Amino acid sequence: MPGPTIARILRREIRDQLRDRRTLFMVVVLPILMYPMMGLAILQVSPVLQEKPRVVAVVGVEDLAEGPPLVEPNPETNELWFNPGLFDRVEDARALVVQTVPRDGRWDHPEACRELIRRGHASAVLVFPPDIAAHLRGERVTRAQVRIIYDGADERSEFTFNRVRNVLANYEKTVEAIRAAREGKPFAQVDPFRMRPEDVATLKEAGGSAWARLFPFLLVLMTLTGAFYPAIDVFAGERERGTLETLVLTPAGRDAIVIGKFLTIALVSLATALLNVVSMALTGIQLAAAVNNAPGVTSGHRGAEAVLSAPTLESLVWMLLLIPPLALFFAAVSAAVANQARSMKEGQYFMTPLYLATIPILMLSMSPAVELGVSMALTPIAGPALLLRDLIKGDYATARGLGPLVLLATLSYAALALRLTIRGFDREEALFRDAEPFHPALWWTALRRDRPERPTSNQAFLGFALMLTTAWFCAPLLSASLTGLILGQALFILAPPLALTLLLTRNPRATLRLRTTSAFWWLAALGLALCANPALQELRSLIETLQPIPPQLAEALQNLTSATRNGSLGLVILGFAVVPAVCEELAFRGFILSGLTQPRDRRTARATAVALSALLFGLTHLALSLPQQFFPSTLLGLILGTLALGSRSLGPPLVFHIVNNTLAFLWPLLPSEAATTLFRDPERLLFQTPIVVVASVIALALVISIIRAAYPPDVANALPTPAEPHPVAQHQDQPNAPEAVS
């Protein structure tokens, strides 16, 4: 075998691969950036995956007074819990909260318990018979029947049932040991009671529970697959075939071209998902029949027919209703991604990152610990999957309350992705992509020589990714103190965009908006920060009510805040208010917003850039802080971005940010008399209702005024009027004008 020839071919192929800048990015840079961001996402999702304490309603607990303790007060929460000695771990005891209920017929009837469990009053019901005390004393020959009522169609109720069954088994062993020692009988002859499980789920509901775990996962994946491959063909494929130039030269506008391609992708994705639904339904029917007819199949108290039921008609109907918004969302995302590829081969590179980003989010819908709440409803992919899961299971109350929010968020994300696709399609370098060779020396020379005035949108996203990546690798090296917080802001938030600004742009002052502005913007920022604070406090309280902060995390935050407030107030404000505001404004309203906007952008493009920078601002707080801060931070990002865009300066948003952060530390320091006057709830810093109303009206008026000033009509982008001839036409009218050299 000709070894030297093979070596030369190997060197040639490797050199060709290394010359392609995009291939290098996908192979080398993307894993370095993506996996730390996935790690941050997992850390934020892990508290959500921790199962919440489940309520167990106990009927007849007062009849157990003569036996060993089964239920006792929890010293940590002042609630009732099962005796922790009956568990292997104390954490398992914390997972169950006991609620004693009277023996009035409401809790010991299966149909009534079914409705109470469905409404969330309890996850399981434990019913002791009235003569349980006599059985525990050994005064009865027969064994008592202890009923455990649960809903087998609800995974959370079924898990609660398993825990309660284990508790009762350990309790029975304790009773048997005490009686055997007291009466001198062998251990096997003491058997005071037996457990009788009662599953209130119907056969139809049990079938829906089985398919509710599988259908959302498959439907989302099939919708994504059906959207991505046609997206590669209509964007990268047409660019590779050379037919895109002909389409661009037609009278159709760029917006119309992109929307037409987007609708094509959506229709193909919709058809793919519909065909998969039909196939899944037929397969499920056949699979259920095959499994249930197998010899020797049993399913406990239900009977053999309940092992696996066929998909219900309701589950198929709900899937059909949720397919269109999912198809629109994935069509827009796939179009935005495929528009970045210059060929079909390169488009395949983008499939893996898209799947890696989709599947972990989609796995949330398969976890029984994750419930559909406000934060999950606003999460792309997870919201529709959880909504579909609840609809298939028959949880219409939750779906009715949060379903509109899920659909609105999904369609909003689709509109944002479509807007990004249109904007990327408007750039000539995106239309006619060619190979992007890479040579380190030439690349560095060109990078320093051809630096633009402002960063590009891709560089803005790179800065965002570098912030999260730096935070992932450097956070363990910093201490949880005021000094560590300041260093973290400088390393995570400020250093990456500042380095990219100095490296990639020719005018750092313009990129970071380091210029003065009129007095109107300074006063508007100060007034808006003061007047919007009461409404922001109401929003924060509402979000914490809907999505409480985990107790362990709340305690850690309280300890950190208490430790810092014991020091100098000036240092606390510097570390918690001034430094974060300066670093975040330079990063998001400076580098990132400058990269997402261009000088001649139209009003809609500027608004889209502000919304996108606000979304990245919220995602940063979601990844590096608390999930509860995502929505308030995104809302603040919209206000701060509008101030920066309208004033063309970093000063007004910086003033707003510092004042807003400082007030959070000044309000708790008010004397009790002043706090009682200002706040209706001093503990949660909720202002008196008249103050909230008046301040909100003033804040709304200020927001309207800055929006009008920040987004003027697109007069600057209009075509030249006949009175002002176009420079090209004026040049052509000159008889002796020299020819333009291309």
XYZ file of C-alpha atoms in Angstrom:
742
model
C 0.000 0.000 0.000
C 1.525 3.400 -1.002
C 2.010 4.956 2.407
C 3.496 8.315 1.266
C 0.607 8.833 -1.153
C -1.955 8.174 1.556
C -0.128 10.589 3.866
C -0.158 13.331 1.208
C -3.877 12.820 0.581
C -4.500 12.883 4.323
C -2.594 16.167 4.708
C -4.468 17.658 1.764
C -7.901 16.730 3.107
C -7.102 17.929 6.623
C -5.748 21.192 5.213
C -8.935 21.678 3.189
C -11.060 21.101 6.263
C -9.007 23.525 8.350
C -9.273 26.185 5.668
C -13.043 26.381 6.099
C -13.796 28.857 8.843
C -17.334 27.583 9.376
C -16.213 23.981 9.713
C -13.653 25.046 12.302
C -16.338 26.914 14.205
C -18.715 23.942 14.241
C -16.015 21.436 15.222
C -13.863 23.458 17.633
C -15.600 26.598 18.865
C -19.220 25.485 19.132
C -18.638 22.634 21.641
C -16.600 24.967 23.853
C -19.468 27.468 23.890
C -22.459 25.140 23.849
C -21.761 22.620 26.577
C -21.087 25.218 29.313
C -24.375 26.892 28.393
C -26.116 23.525 28.625
C -24.500 23.023 32.030
C -25.848 26.368 33.223
C -29.280 25.396 31.944
C -29.159 22.080 33.816
C -28.201 23.858 37.045
C -31.179 26.173 36.705
C -33.567 23.365 35.808
C -32.440 21.060 38.634
C -34.498 22.896 41.317
C -37.527 22.483 39.061
C -36.874 18.742 38.823
C -36.856 18.414 42.605
C -40.243 17.022 43.469
C -42.465 19.281 45.539
C -43.875 17.980 48.827
C -47.104 16.060 48.216
C -50.116 16.295 50.501
C -51.509 13.097 52.004
C -54.960 13.399 53.559
C -55.288 11.055 56.550
C -58.701 10.001 57.856
C -58.873 8.615 61.403
C -55.396 9.572 62.603
C -56.866 10.369 66.034
C -57.647 6.656 66.466
C -53.908 5.853 66.434
C -53.210 7.556 69.758
C -52.531 4.285 71.587
C -50.092 2.968 68.993
C -46.596 4.103 68.048
C -46.442 7.591 66.487
C -47.289 7.654 62.782
C -47.918 11.384 62.356
C -46.175 14.144 64.284
C -45.432 17.880 63.894
C -42.575 18.890 61.636
C -40.279 21.221 63.633
C -38.988 22.824 60.431
C -42.314 23.915 58.918
C -44.867 23.635 61.762
C -46.831 21.246 59.544
C -47.609 17.588 60.089
C -45.473 14.876 58.562
C -45.017 11.149 58.902
C -42.637 9.961 61.597
C -39.172 10.382 59.963
C -38.042 7.207 61.740
C -40.222 5.263 59.300
C -38.118 6.450 56.345
C -34.639 5.519 55.243
C -33.781 9.215 54.777
C -35.137 12.405 56.284
C -35.401 13.873 52.772
C -38.019 11.234 51.966
C -40.036 12.317 54.989
C -39.955 15.942 53.804
C -41.490 14.862 50.484
C -44.847 14.141 52.193
C -47.040 16.623 54.069
C -49.847 15.190 56.208
C -53.250 16.832 56.360
C -55.665 15.388 58.910
C -59.280 15.395 57.729
C -62.497 14.424 59.558
C -64.384 11.230 58.980
C -67.368 12.950 57.349
C -67.819 10.818 54.226
C -66.193 13.368 51.945
C -62.698 11.903 52.063
C -63.366 8.189 52.362
C -65.601 7.821 49.304
C -63.705 6.927 46.095
C -65.647 9.259 43.783
C -65.322 12.200 46.159
C -61.614 11.484 46.626
C -61.186 11.345 42.870
C -62.463 14.894 42.480
C -60.443 16.172 45.443
C -57.249 14.624 44.070
C -57.935 16.047 40.607
C -58.413 19.522 42.071
C -55.060 19.312 43.836
C -56.327 19.162 47.434
C -54.268 16.007 48.019
C -52.167 13.509 46.100
C -53.388 10.469 48.042
C -55.835 9.669 50.842
C -55.062 7.305 53.727
C -58.200 5.996 55.473
C -58.018 4.134 58.795
C -61.119 2.229 59.955
C -62.870 3.428 63.132
C -61.766 0.346 65.108
C -58.079 0.558 64.138
C -57.087 1.094 67.791
C -58.578 -2.263 68.791
C -56.686 -3.985 65.999
C -53.439 -2.382 67.098
C -54.035 -3.614 70.669
C -54.710 -7.147 69.406
C -58.379 -7.179 70.450
C -59.608 -8.247 67.027
C -59.078 -11.587 65.357
C -59.420 -10.254 61.821
C -57.082 -7.744 60.268
C -58.106 -4.120 59.717
C -58.465 -2.807 56.181
C -56.366 0.368 55.720
C -57.302 2.004 52.432
C -54.917 4.032 50.263
C -56.878 5.983 47.652
C -54.885 7.439 44.767
C -55.129 8.344 41.077
C -53.115 5.951 38.929
C -53.483 8.204 35.890
C -51.436 10.877 37.682
C -47.761 9.986 38.091
C -47.415 12.302 41.086
C -50.314 10.610 42.844
C -48.910 7.188 42.015
C -45.495 8.125 43.430
C -47.196 9.413 46.566
C -49.066 6.115 46.873
C -45.799 4.164 46.693
C -44.254 6.304 49.424
C -47.300 5.974 51.672
C -47.337 2.217 51.145
C -43.697 2.005 52.255
C -44.462 4.135 55.312
C -47.354 1.875 56.292
C -45.223 -1.227 55.780
C -42.573 0.134 58.170
C -45.270 1.248 60.606
C -46.788 -2.235 60.564
C -43.396 -3.767 61.343
C -43.011 -1.381 64.285
C -46.440 -2.321 65.654
C -45.721 -6.020 65.199
C -42.398 -5.730 67.023
C -43.978 -3.895 69.978
C -46.845 -6.388 70.305
C -44.580 -9.398 69.899
C -42.339 -8.140 72.692
C -45.299 -7.294 74.942
C -47.322 -10.462 74.392
C -44.432 -12.872 74.005
C -45.762 -14.171 70.703
C -43.720 -15.045 67.649
C -43.317 -12.158 65.271
C -45.182 -13.913 62.443
C -48.389 -14.305 64.505
C -48.894 -10.547 64.910
C -50.541 -8.986 61.870
C -52.749 -5.992 62.838
C -53.851 -4.685 59.425
C -53.479 -5.032 55.692
C -53.280 -2.323 53.037
C -55.968 -2.051 50.375
C -55.004 0.187 47.410
C -57.894 1.862 45.582
C -57.102 3.413 42.227
C -59.814 5.896 41.224
C -58.536 6.309 37.643
C -60.715 4.875 34.912
C -59.442 2.673 32.107
C -59.681 5.583 29.676
C -57.698 7.863 31.989
C -55.026 5.238 32.554
C -54.530 4.936 28.807
C -54.239 8.697 28.487
C -51.558 8.750 31.188
C -49.449 6.206 29.318
C -49.593 8.092 26.039
C -49.204 11.517 27.686
C -45.583 10.674 28.466
C -44.769 9.569 24.924
C -46.816 11.587 22.457
C -45.431 15.095 23.252
C -41.841 13.904 22.893
C -42.448 12.219 19.542
C -44.642 14.996 18.179
C -42.121 17.758 18.877
C -39.230 15.788 17.385
C -41.195 14.936 14.251
C -42.298 18.548 13.821
C -38.685 19.718 14.133
C -37.443 17.111 11.664
C -40.197 17.960 9.211
C -39.222 21.633 9.349
C -35.435 21.493 9.259
C -34.782 19.455 6.130
C -37.022 21.544 3.829
C -35.513 24.671 5.418
C -32.040 23.546 4.354
C -33.319 22.911 0.842
C -35.167 26.208 0.313
C -32.323 28.323 1.701
C -28.941 26.580 1.505
C -29.989 24.266 -1.327
C -31.214 27.075 -3.527
C -28.073 29.047 -2.777
C -25.974 26.003 -3.716
C -27.909 25.422 -6.960
C -27.430 29.051 -7.989
C -31.151 29.799 -8.399
C -31.362 32.271 -5.530
C -30.023 35.120 -7.667
C -32.889 34.709 -10.140
C -35.444 34.812 -7.341
C -33.920 37.940 -5.821
C -34.038 39.760 -9.180
C -37.817 39.306 -9.422
C -40.118 42.189 -8.357
C -40.919 40.340 -5.132
C -39.518 41.981 -2.028
C -37.117 40.293 0.324
C -39.816 40.066 3.007
C -42.200 38.325 0.617
C -39.507 35.844 -0.434
C -38.679 34.888 3.142
C -42.333 34.641 4.198
C -43.103 32.443 1.194
C -40.228 30.134 2.059
C -41.283 30.157 5.712
C -44.848 29.123 4.854
C -43.496 26.353 2.636
C -41.415 24.999 5.514
C -44.377 25.289 7.889
C -46.685 23.375 5.536
C -44.166 20.563 5.091
C -43.626 20.410 8.857
C -47.389 20.404 9.411
C -47.895 17.577 6.919
C -45.062 15.571 8.481
C -46.511 15.979 11.964
C -50.030 15.054 10.825
C -48.813 11.890 9.134
C -46.872 10.973 12.258
C -49.963 11.500 14.419
C -51.981 9.146 12.218
C -49.187 6.583 12.260
C -48.747 6.869 16.045
C -52.487 6.415 16.587
C -52.695 3.296 14.418
C -49.527 1.871 15.952
C -50.804 2.579 19.460
C -54.088 0.800 18.772
C -52.319 -2.265 17.413
C -49.737 -2.234 20.209
C -52.401 -2.014 22.903
C -54.300 -4.922 21.387
C -51.149 -7.041 21.081
C -49.973 -6.354 24.644
C -53.342 -6.856 26.297
C -54.011 -10.108 24.432
C -50.656 -11.604 25.345
C -50.951 -14.716 27.567
C -50.257 -14.235 31.244
C -50.705 -10.446 31.211
C -52.148 -9.003 34.409
C -52.387 -5.523 35.854
C -53.326 -5.834 39.477
C -56.767 -4.721 40.610
C -57.780 -3.374 37.194
C -57.657 -6.536 35.164
C -55.744 -7.554 32.085
C -57.443 -5.068 29.797
C -55.858 -2.100 31.596
C -52.223 -2.959 30.973
C -52.105 -0.691 27.928
C -55.150 0.980 26.436
C -55.361 2.473 22.969
C -54.815 6.225 22.483
C -57.998 8.105 23.234
C -59.783 10.269 20.697
C -59.325 13.314 22.929
C -55.534 12.901 22.948
C -55.461 12.809 19.145
C -57.671 15.902 18.914
C -55.422 17.881 21.265
C -52.363 16.840 19.284
C -53.972 18.061 16.067
C -54.772 21.428 17.670
C -51.221 21.979 18.936
C -49.452 20.975 15.733
C -49.965 24.309 13.833
C -48.269 26.592 16.425
C -45.458 24.059 16.822
C -45.008 23.874 13.052
C -44.870 27.681 12.798
C -42.318 27.874 15.605
C -39.971 25.235 14.230
C -40.382 26.553 10.684
C -39.231 30.001 11.815
C -36.329 28.635 13.877
C -35.230 26.269 11.104
C -35.393 29.080 8.548
C -33.245 31.333 10.739
C -30.672 28.563 11.191
C -30.685 27.305 7.586
C -30.242 30.847 6.258
C -26.765 30.834 7.805
C -25.645 27.813 5.745
C -24.061 28.247 2.325
C -24.603 24.629 1.193
C -26.616 21.528 1.972
C -23.564 19.919 3.560
C -23.017 22.841 5.867
C -26.688 22.861 6.749
C -26.316 19.342 8.118
C -23.769 20.694 10.608
C -26.462 22.849 12.206
C -28.787 19.899 12.819
C -26.791 18.508 15.745
C -26.705 21.753 17.789
C -30.407 22.247 17.166
C -31.195 18.751 18.423
C -28.845 19.164 21.388
C -30.703 22.313 22.365
C -34.156 20.783 21.834
C -33.959 17.356 23.463
C -32.915 18.450 27.018
C -35.770 20.959 27.088
C -38.153 18.352 25.719
C -37.136 15.866 28.406
C -38.785 18.143 30.970
C -42.205 17.054 29.729
C -41.387 13.447 30.644
C -40.535 14.244 34.265
C -43.485 13.992 36.687
C -41.809 16.559 38.941
C -42.125 19.301 36.300
C -45.498 21.031 36.229
C -46.883 23.566 33.801
C -46.427 26.965 35.443
C -45.785 30.483 34.247
C -42.046 29.952 33.771
C -42.559 26.667 31.917
C -45.318 28.234 29.813
C -42.833 30.886 28.664
C -40.119 28.302 27.934
C -39.843 27.426 24.233
C -40.610 23.789 23.372
C -41.236 22.819 27.015
C -44.421 24.897 27.212
C -46.265 23.217 24.304
C -45.004 19.762 25.365
C -46.231 20.183 28.954
C -49.514 21.665 27.751
C -50.087 18.675 25.483
C -49.221 16.309 28.337
C -51.798 17.912 30.633
C -54.458 17.958 27.930
C -53.996 14.264 27.144
C -54.184 13.449 30.858
C -57.397 15.462 31.179
C -56.014 18.272 33.374
C -58.159 20.894 31.683
C -58.052 23.397 34.552
C -54.305 23.970 34.210
C -54.457 23.881 30.425
C -57.318 26.377 30.344
C -55.458 28.826 32.561
C -52.003 28.646 30.962
C -52.811 27.421 27.448
C -53.267 30.928 25.973
C -49.937 32.010 27.485
C -48.186 28.972 25.965
C -49.615 29.673 22.508
C -48.850 33.401 22.735
C -45.248 32.752 23.795
C -44.725 30.129 21.064
C -46.088 32.381 18.322
C -44.066 35.330 19.659
C -40.849 33.313 19.493
C -41.789 32.253 15.961
C -42.350 35.880 14.938
C -39.002 36.898 16.438
C -37.161 34.095 14.619
C -38.914 35.000 11.360
C -37.914 38.627 11.807
C -34.283 37.590 12.297
C -34.466 35.503 9.117
C -35.796 38.445 7.111
C -33.108 40.685 8.494
C -30.378 38.180 7.665
C -31.799 37.694 4.177
C -31.505 41.439 3.508
C -27.711 41.344 3.741
C -25.883 40.732 0.483
C -23.175 38.631 2.126
C -25.898 36.342 3.449
C -27.499 36.008 0.013
C -24.415 34.956 -1.898
C -22.294 33.026 0.548
C -19.113 31.508 -0.738
C -16.440 29.454 0.885
C -14.844 31.203 3.826
C -11.181 30.122 3.821
C -9.252 30.386 7.023
C -5.574 31.111 7.428
C -4.557 32.288 10.912
C -2.057 34.959 9.818
C -4.241 36.341 7.027
C -7.314 36.174 9.237
C -5.625 38.179 11.998
C -4.360 40.788 9.535
C -7.793 41.153 7.941
C -9.438 41.279 11.343
C -7.321 44.243 12.419
C -7.374 45.973 9.038
C -11.043 45.610 8.074
C -12.653 46.251 11.427
C -16.153 47.746 11.072
C -17.436 50.756 12.950
C -19.804 48.543 14.965
C -19.905 44.821 15.723
C -22.051 42.538 13.594
C -25.049 40.580 14.860
C -23.039 37.340 14.847
C -20.373 39.006 16.969
C -23.079 40.181 19.379
C -24.300 36.604 19.826
C -20.696 35.475 20.218
C -20.258 37.968 23.049
C -23.358 36.621 24.779
C -22.112 33.033 24.454
C -18.678 34.000 25.775
C -20.252 35.601 28.843
C -22.067 32.398 29.782
C -19.045 30.230 28.961
C -16.741 32.386 31.085
C -19.233 32.255 33.941
C -19.346 28.458 33.775
C -15.587 27.998 33.963
C -14.727 30.822 36.386
C -17.642 30.799 38.846
C -16.240 27.940 41.008
C -13.063 29.969 41.546
C -14.886 32.887 43.203
C -16.191 33.113 46.751
C -19.799 33.914 47.675
C -18.976 37.352 49.053
C -19.164 40.983 48.021
C -15.671 40.819 46.550
C -16.546 37.645 44.657
C -19.678 39.310 43.278
C -17.708 42.304 41.983
C -15.032 40.091 40.436
C -17.706 37.900 38.888
C -19.410 40.867 37.236
C -16.084 42.050 35.861
C -15.019 38.609 34.585
C -18.338 37.190 33.374
C -20.285 40.206 32.145
C -17.814 42.967 31.302
C -14.608 41.290 30.118
C -15.910 39.297 27.078
C -17.819 42.124 25.323
C -15.145 44.673 26.218
C -12.420 42.477 24.718
C -14.494 41.908 21.575
C -15.144 45.637 21.299
C -11.442 46.464 21.351
C -10.594 43.569 19.037
C -13.366 43.694 16.438
C -14.513 47.315 16.150
C -12.872 50.481 14.929
C -14.810 52.876 17.152
C -15.200 51.546 20.718
C -16.788 54.795 21.948
C -19.601 54.541 19.416
C -20.031 50.812 20.036
C -20.388 51.281 23.798
C -22.460 54.491 23.359
C -20.019 56.538 25.438
C -21.456 59.924 24.524
C -23.553 62.631 26.149
C -27.219 63.288 25.508
C -29.930 65.857 26.201
C -31.355 66.585 29.650
C -34.709 65.063 28.633
C -33.293 61.551 28.607
C -31.530 61.929 31.958
C -34.713 63.196 33.635
C -36.871 60.587 31.887
C -34.591 57.774 33.068
C -34.547 59.039 36.663
C -38.302 59.633 36.799
C -39.093 56.294 35.193
C -36.831 54.411 37.618
C -38.638 55.964 40.597
C -42.187 55.631 39.233
C -41.822 52.120 37.817
C -40.449 50.683 41.058
C -43.845 50.096 42.780
C -45.169 48.228 39.735
C -41.963 46.190 39.490
C -42.308 45.208 43.159
C -45.852 43.998 42.454
C -44.586 41.983 39.491
C -41.797 40.438 41.558
C -44.235 39.432 44.292
C -46.644 37.927 41.753
C -43.903 35.847 40.130
C -42.631 34.575 43.485
C -46.210 33.615 44.385
C -46.675 31.693 41.143
C -43.173 30.196 41.255
C -41.787 30.230 44.812
C -38.051 30.295 45.364
C -36.821 26.942 46.777
C -36.372 27.191 50.577
C -32.681 26.242 50.502
C -31.919 28.878 47.870
C -33.996 31.518 49.646
C -32.094 30.837 52.870
C -28.742 31.131 51.074
C -29.770 34.442 49.505
C -30.980 35.718 52.868
C -27.660 34.811 54.504
C -25.688 36.537 51.738
C -27.829 39.671 51.942
C -27.647 39.776 55.747
C -23.870 39.352 55.704
C -23.413 42.171 53.236
C -25.818 44.543 54.980
C -23.845 44.214 58.193
C -21.003 46.023 56.444
C -20.798 49.505 54.967
C -23.924 50.635 53.099
C -21.741 52.327 50.512
C -19.862 49.120 49.761
C -23.111 47.166 49.555
C -24.609 49.627 47.065
C -21.353 49.634 45.121
C -21.241 45.839 44.904
C -24.933 45.080 44.441
C -26.175 48.151 42.559
C -23.460 50.174 40.820
C -21.006 47.533 39.589
C -23.674 45.167 38.158
C -25.402 48.085 36.447
C -22.198 49.377 34.839
C -21.067 45.942 33.656
C -24.474 44.895 32.331
C -25.114 48.178 30.527
C -21.724 48.135 28.805
C -22.369 44.538 27.751
C -26.030 44.555 26.713
C -26.932 48.145 25.835
C -23.399 48.784 24.610
C -21.809 45.931 22.685
C -24.771 43.585 22.094
C -27.366 46.227 21.180
C -24.869 47.961 18.880
C -24.257 44.663 17.114
C -27.970 44.001 16.664
C -28.734 47.467 15.259
C -27.414 49.236 12.190
C -27.457 53.005 11.520
C -30.047 52.809 8.715
C -32.328 50.216 10.300
C -36.038 50.816 10.040
C -38.224 51.237 13.082
C -39.342 47.595 13.187
C -35.741 46.419 12.900
C -34.694 48.659 15.794
C -37.582 47.413 17.916
C -36.659 43.812 17.103
C -33.061 44.477 18.126
C -34.172 45.945 21.457
C -36.487 42.979 22.085
C -33.742 40.500 21.246
C -31.189 42.215 23.483
C -33.781 42.260 26.282
C -34.374 38.538 25.799
C -30.626 37.865 26.047
C -30.538 40.051 29.163
C -33.306 37.962 30.726
C -31.646 34.695 29.718
C -28.419 35.812 31.392
C -30.248 36.373 34.678
C -32.019 33.055 34.193
C -28.709 31.228 33.714
C -26.572 33.036 36.296
C -29.127 33.976 38.938
C -32.724 32.831 39.525
C -35.403 31.601 37.117
C -37.785 34.038 38.831
C -35.736 36.945 37.439
C -36.217 36.056 33.780
C -39.447 37.938 33.113
C -38.657 41.078 35.207
C -35.162 41.263 33.697
C -36.540 40.944 30.171
C -39.043 43.721 30.883
C -36.258 45.905 32.285
C -34.194 45.105 29.201
C -36.953 46.502 26.979
C -37.007 49.762 28.951
C -33.219 50.054 29.125
C -32.801 49.254 25.430
C -35.359 51.888 24.458
C -33.569 54.474 26.608
C -30.209 53.579 25.036
C -31.589 53.607 21.501
C -33.426 56.889 21.887
C -30.704 58.791 23.721
C -27.864 57.204 21.694
C -26.021 57.174 25.008
C -25.313 54.702 27.776
C -25.936 57.324 30.458
C -29.763 57.237 30.788
C -30.088 53.438 30.954
C -27.190 53.382 33.416
C -28.984 55.905 35.658
C -32.196 53.864 35.505
C -30.347 50.637 36.299
C -28.386 52.059 39.252
C -31.449 53.713 40.793
C -33.557 50.577 40.384
C -30.885 48.390 42.016
C -30.227 50.880 44.823
C -33.889 51.171 45.812
C -33.996 47.434 46.507
C -31.451 47.986 49.317
C -32.756 51.325 50.601
C -36.418 50.380 51.109
C -35.745 47.791 53.874
C -33.650 50.376 55.773
C -36.557 52.793 56.217
C -37.778 53.426 59.785
C -40.834 51.416 60.763
C -43.108 54.489 60.753
C -42.101 55.448 57.208
C -42.321 51.844 56.037
C -45.852 51.523 57.419
C -46.850 54.699 55.596
C -45.343 53.675 52.249
C -45.990 49.934 52.203
C -49.151 47.940 52.724
C -46.884 44.902 53.215
C -43.477 46.027 54.567
C -42.200 42.443 54.653
C -42.625 41.999 50.872
C -42.060 45.706 50.043
C -45.486 46.126 48.438
C -46.508 49.785 48.249
C -49.863 51.220 49.223
C -52.409 50.793 46.428
C -52.831 54.559 45.689
C -49.050 54.897 45.356
C -48.932 51.959 42.939
C -51.735 53.386 40.794
C -50.386 56.951 40.598
C -46.784 55.862 40.030
C -47.846 53.381 37.338
C -49.808 56.052 35.453
C -46.806 58.398 35.487
C -44.476 55.570 34.468
C -46.781 54.623 31.587
C -46.809 58.216 30.351
C -43.008 58.332 30.493
C -42.735 55.002 28.649
C -45.006 56.272 25.863
C -42.971 59.458 25.516
C -39.610 57.672 25.311
C -41.008 55.130 22.830
C -42.152 57.949 20.555
C -38.764 59.615 20.834
C -36.791 56.393 20.374
C -38.749 55.080 17.369
C -39.426 58.004 15.016
C -40.960 57.408 11.561
C -38.658 55.973 8.921
C -38.033 59.318 7.232
C -34.271 58.900 7.221
C -34.574 55.671 5.251
C -36.862 57.063 2.558
C -35.729 57.229 -1.064
C -34.447 60.582 -2.429
C -37.160 62.954 -3.596
C -37.277 64.214 -7.189
C -35.942 67.563 -6.005
C -32.822 65.757 -4.750
C -31.580 63.474 -7.542
C -29.896 60.250 -6.566
C -26.080 60.502 -6.617
C -25.826 57.779 -9.270
C -28.292 59.539 -11.553
C -26.527 62.845 -11.014
C -23.234 61.205 -11.950
C -24.716 59.733 -15.140
C -26.055 63.137 -16.247
C -22.535 64.585 -16.428
C -21.309 64.246 -20.048
C -17.614 64.077 -19.264
C -17.822 61.980 -16.148
C -15.242 59.203 -15.980
C -16.443 55.607 -15.914
C -16.736 53.976 -12.598
C -14.074 51.445 -11.904
C -15.448 48.250 -10.346
